[in-house]
């Protein structure tokens, strides 16, 4: 499992590609996490529910990193 808070933009783009996702997913996630201060995938409404469920299973946040 990968903590998204440990990844910079370039690494996040690469990580999204491992899911078969386009690079814009990294931009969406960076926006939610660092501009909106949202770390609850359910609140990331411009990301499909299917992909949010994948993220919930594979990318738990390590709150100590905050």
CSV table of N, CA and C in Angstrom, one decimal:
chain,number,residue,atom,x,y,z
A,1,UNK,N,0.8,-1.2,0.0
A,1,UNK,CA,0.0,0.0,0.0
A,1,UNK,C,0.9,1.2,0.0
A,2,UNK,N,0.4,2.2,-0.7
A,2,UNK,CA,1.2,3.5,-0.8
A,2,UNK,C,0.5,4.6,-0.2
A,3,UNK,N,1.2,5.4,0.6
A,3,UNK,CA,0.7,6.6,1.2
A,3,UNK,C,0.9,7.7,0.2
A,4,UNK,N,-0.2,8.2,-0.3
A,4,UNK,CA,-0.2,9.3,-1.3
A,4,UNK,C,0.6,10.5,-0.8
A,5,UNK,N,0.6,10.8,0.5
A,5,UNK,CA,1.2,11.9,1.0
A,5,UNK,C,2.7,11.9,0.9
A,6,UNK,N,3.3,10.7,0.6
A,6,UNK,CA,4.7,10.5,0.4
A,6,UNK,C,5.2,10.7,-1.0
A,7,UNK,N,4.2,11.0,-1.9
A,7,UNK,CA,4.6,11.1,-3.4
A,7,UNK,C,4.5,12.5,-3.8
A,8,UNK,N,5.6,12.9,-4.6
A,8,UNK,CA,5.5,14.2,-5.3
A,8,UNK,C,4.7,14.0,-6.6
A,9,UNK,N,4.5,15.1,-7.3
A,9,UNK,CA,3.6,15.0,-8.5
A,9,UNK,C,4.1,14.0,-9.5
A,10,UNK,N,5.4,14.0,-9.8
A,10,UNK,CA,5.9,13.1,-10.8
A,10,UNK,C,5.7,11.6,-10.4
A,11,UNK,N,6.0,11.3,-9.1
A,11,UNK,CA,5.8,10.0,-8.6
A,11,UNK,C,4.3,9.6,-8.6
A,12,UNK,N,3.5,10.6,-8.3
A,12,UNK,CA,2.0,10.3,-8.3
A,12,UNK,C,1.5,10.0,-9.7
A,13,UNK,N,2.0,10.7,-10.7
A,13,UNK,CA,1.7,10.4,-12.1
A,13,UNK,C,2.0,9.0,-12.4
A,14,UNK,N,3.3,8.6,-12.1
A,14,UNK,CA,3.7,7.2,-12.3
A,14,UNK,C,2.9,6.2,-11.6
A,15,UNK,N,2.5,6.5,-10.4
A,15,UNK,CA,1.7,5.6,-9.6
A,15,UNK,C,0.3,5.5,-10.2
A,16,UNK,N,-0.3,6.5,-10.7
A,16,UNK,CA,-1.6,6.5,-11.3
A,16,UNK,C,-1.5,5.6,-12.5
A,17,UNK,N,-0.4,5.6,-13.2
A,17,UNK,CA,-0.3,4.8,-14.4
A,17,UNK,C,-0.3,3.3,-14.1
A,18,UNK,N,0.1,3.0,-12.9
A,18,UNK,CA,0.1,1.5,-12.5
A,18,UNK,C,-1.3,1.0,-12.3
A,19,UNK,N,-2.3,2.0,-12.2
A,19,UNK,CA,-3.7,1.6,-12.1
A,19,UNK,C,-4.3,1.7,-13.5
A,20,UNK,N,-3.6,2.1,-14.5
A,20,UNK,CA,-4.1,2.3,-15.9
A,20,UNK,C,-4.8,3.6,-16.0
A,21,UNK,N,-4.5,4.5,-15.1
A,21,UNK,CA,-5.2,5.8,-15.1
A,21,UNK,C,-4.3,6.9,-15.9
A,22,UNK,N,-4.9,7.9,-16.4
A,22,UNK,CA,-4.3,9.0,-17.1
A,22,UNK,C,-3.6,9.9,-16.1
A,23,UNK,N,-2.6,10.7,-16.5
A,23,UNK,CA,-1.9,11.6,-15.6
A,23,UNK,C,-2.8,12.6,-15.0
A,24,UNK,N,-3.9,13.0,-15.6
A,24,UNK,CA,-4.8,14.0,-14.9
A,24,UNK,C,-5.3,13.5,-13.6
A,25,UNK,N,-5.3,12.2,-13.3
A,25,UNK,CA,-5.7,11.8,-12.0
A,25,UNK,C,-4.8,12.3,-10.9
A,26,UNK,N,-3.5,12.4,-11.2
A,26,UNK,CA,-2.5,12.9,-10.2
A,26,UNK,C,-2.9,14.4,-9.9
A,27,UNK,N,-3.2,15.1,-11.0
A,27,UNK,CA,-3.5,16.5,-10.8
A,27,UNK,C,-4.8,16.6,-9.9
A,28,UNK,N,-5.8,15.8,-10.2
A,28,UNK,CA,-7.0,15.8,-9.4
A,28,UNK,C,-6.7,15.6,-7.9
A,29,UNK,N,-5.9,14.5,-7.7
A,29,UNK,CA,-5.6,14.2,-6.3
A,29,UNK,C,-4.8,15.2,-5.6
A,30,UNK,N,-3.8,15.8,-6.3
A,30,UNK,CA,-3.0,16.9,-5.7
A,30,UNK,C,-3.9,18.1,-5.3
A,31,UNK,N,-4.9,18.4,-6.2
A,31,UNK,CA,-5.8,19.5,-5.9
A,31,UNK,C,-6.6,19.2,-4.7
A,32,UNK,N,-7.2,18.0,-4.5
A,32,UNK,CA,-8.0,17.7,-3.4
A,32,UNK,C,-7.2,17.7,-2.1
A,33,UNK,N,-6.0,17.1,-2.2
A,33,UNK,CA,-5.2,17.0,-1.0
A,33,UNK,C,-4.5,18.3,-0.5
A,34,UNK,N,-3.9,19.0,-1.4
A,34,UNK,CA,-3.1,20.1,-1.1
A,34,UNK,C,-3.8,21.5,-1.2
A,35,UNK,N,-4.8,21.6,-2.0
A,35,UNK,CA,-5.5,22.9,-2.2
A,35,UNK,C,-6.8,22.9,-1.4
A,36,UNK,N,-7.5,21.8,-1.4
A,36,UNK,CA,-8.8,21.7,-0.7
A,36,UNK,C,-8.7,21.1,0.7
A,37,UNK,N,-7.5,20.5,1.0
A,37,UNK,CA,-7.2,19.9,2.3
A,37,UNK,C,-8.2,18.7,2.6
A,38,UNK,N,-8.5,18.0,1.5
A,38,UNK,CA,-9.4,16.9,1.6
A,38,UNK,C,-8.6,15.6,1.5
A,39,UNK,N,-8.8,14.7,2.5
A,39,UNK,CA,-8.1,13.4,2.4
A,39,UNK,C,-9.1,12.2,2.5
A,40,UNK,N,-10.4,12.6,2.4
A,40,UNK,CA,-11.4,11.6,2.4
A,40,UNK,C,-11.8,11.3,0.9
A,41,UNK,N,-11.5,10.2,0.4
A,41,UNK,CA,-11.7,9.9,-1.0
A,41,UNK,C,-13.2,10.1,-1.4
A,42,UNK,N,-14.1,9.8,-0.5
A,42,UNK,CA,-15.6,10.0,-0.8
A,42,UNK,C,-15.9,11.5,-1.1
A,43,UNK,N,-15.1,12.4,-0.7
A,43,UNK,CA,-15.4,13.8,-0.9
A,43,UNK,C,-14.8,14.3,-2.2
A,44,UNK,N,-14.0,13.5,-2.9
A,44,UNK,CA,-13.3,13.8,-4.2
A,44,UNK,C,-14.3,13.5,-5.3
A,45,UNK,N,-15.3,14.4,-5.5
A,45,UNK,CA,-16.4,14.1,-6.3
A,45,UNK,C,-16.1,14.1,-7.8
A,46,UNK,N,-15.0,14.7,-8.3
A,46,UNK,CA,-14.7,14.6,-9.7
A,46,UNK,C,-13.9,13.3,-10.1
A,47,UNK,N,-13.8,12.4,-9.1
A,47,UNK,CA,-13.1,11.1,-9.4
A,47,UNK,C,-14.2,10.1,-9.3
A,48,UNK,N,-14.3,9.2,-10.2
A,48,UNK,CA,-15.3,8.2,-10.3
A,48,UNK,C,-15.4,7.4,-9.0
A,49,UNK,N,-16.6,6.9,-8.6
A,49,UNK,CA,-16.7,6.1,-7.4
A,49,UNK,C,-15.9,4.8,-7.5
A,50,UNK,N,-15.9,4.2,-8.7
A,50,UNK,CA,-15.1,3.0,-8.9
A,50,UNK,C,-13.7,3.2,-8.5
A,51,UNK,N,-13.1,4.3,-9.1
A,51,UNK,CA,-11.7,4.6,-8.8
A,51,UNK,C,-11.5,5.0,-7.4
A,52,UNK,N,-12.4,5.8,-6.8
A,52,UNK,CA,-12.3,6.1,-5.3
A,52,UNK,C,-12.2,4.9,-4.5
A,53,UNK,N,-13.0,3.9,-4.8
A,53,UNK,CA,-13.0,2.6,-4.1
A,53,UNK,C,-11.7,1.9,-4.2
A,54,UNK,N,-11.1,2.0,-5.4
A,54,UNK,CA,-9.7,1.4,-5.6
A,54,UNK,C,-8.7,2.2,-4.7
A,55,UNK,N,-8.8,3.5,-4.7
A,55,UNK,CA,-7.9,4.3,-3.9
A,55,UNK,C,-8.1,4.0,-2.4
A,56,UNK,N,-9.3,3.8,-2.0
A,56,UNK,CA,-9.5,3.5,-0.5
A,56,UNK,C,-8.9,2.2,-0.1
A,57,UNK,N,-8.9,1.2,-1.0
A,57,UNK,CA,-8.3,-0.1,-0.7
A,57,UNK,C,-6.8,0.0,-0.8
A,58,UNK,N,-6.2,0.7,-1.7
A,58,UNK,CA,-4.8,0.6,-2.1
A,58,UNK,C,-4.0,1.8,-1.5
A,59,UNK,N,-4.6,2.8,-1.1
A,59,UNK,CA,-3.8,4.1,-0.7
A,59,UNK,C,-4.3,4.7,0.5
A,60,UNK,N,-4.3,4.0,1.7
A,60,UNK,CA,-4.7,4.7,2.9
A,60,UNK,C,-3.8,5.8,3.2
A,61,UNK,N,-4.3,6.8,3.8
A,61,UNK,CA,-3.5,8.0,4.3
A,61,UNK,C,-2.8,7.7,5.6
A,62,UNK,N,-1.6,8.0,5.7
A,62,UNK,CA,-0.8,8.0,7.0
A,62,UNK,C,-1.0,9.3,7.6
A,63,UNK,N,-1.8,9.5,8.6
A,63,UNK,CA,-2.1,10.8,9.2
A,63,UNK,C,-0.9,11.3,9.9
A,64,UNK,N,0.0,10.5,10.3
A,64,UNK,CA,1.2,11.0,11.0
A,64,UNK,C,2.0,11.9,10.0
A,65,UNK,N,1.8,11.7,8.7
A,65,UNK,CA,2.6,12.5,7.7
A,65,UNK,C,2.0,13.9,7.7
A,66,UNK,N,0.8,14.1,8.1
A,66,UNK,CA,0.2,15.4,8.1
A,66,UNK,C,0.9,16.3,9.2
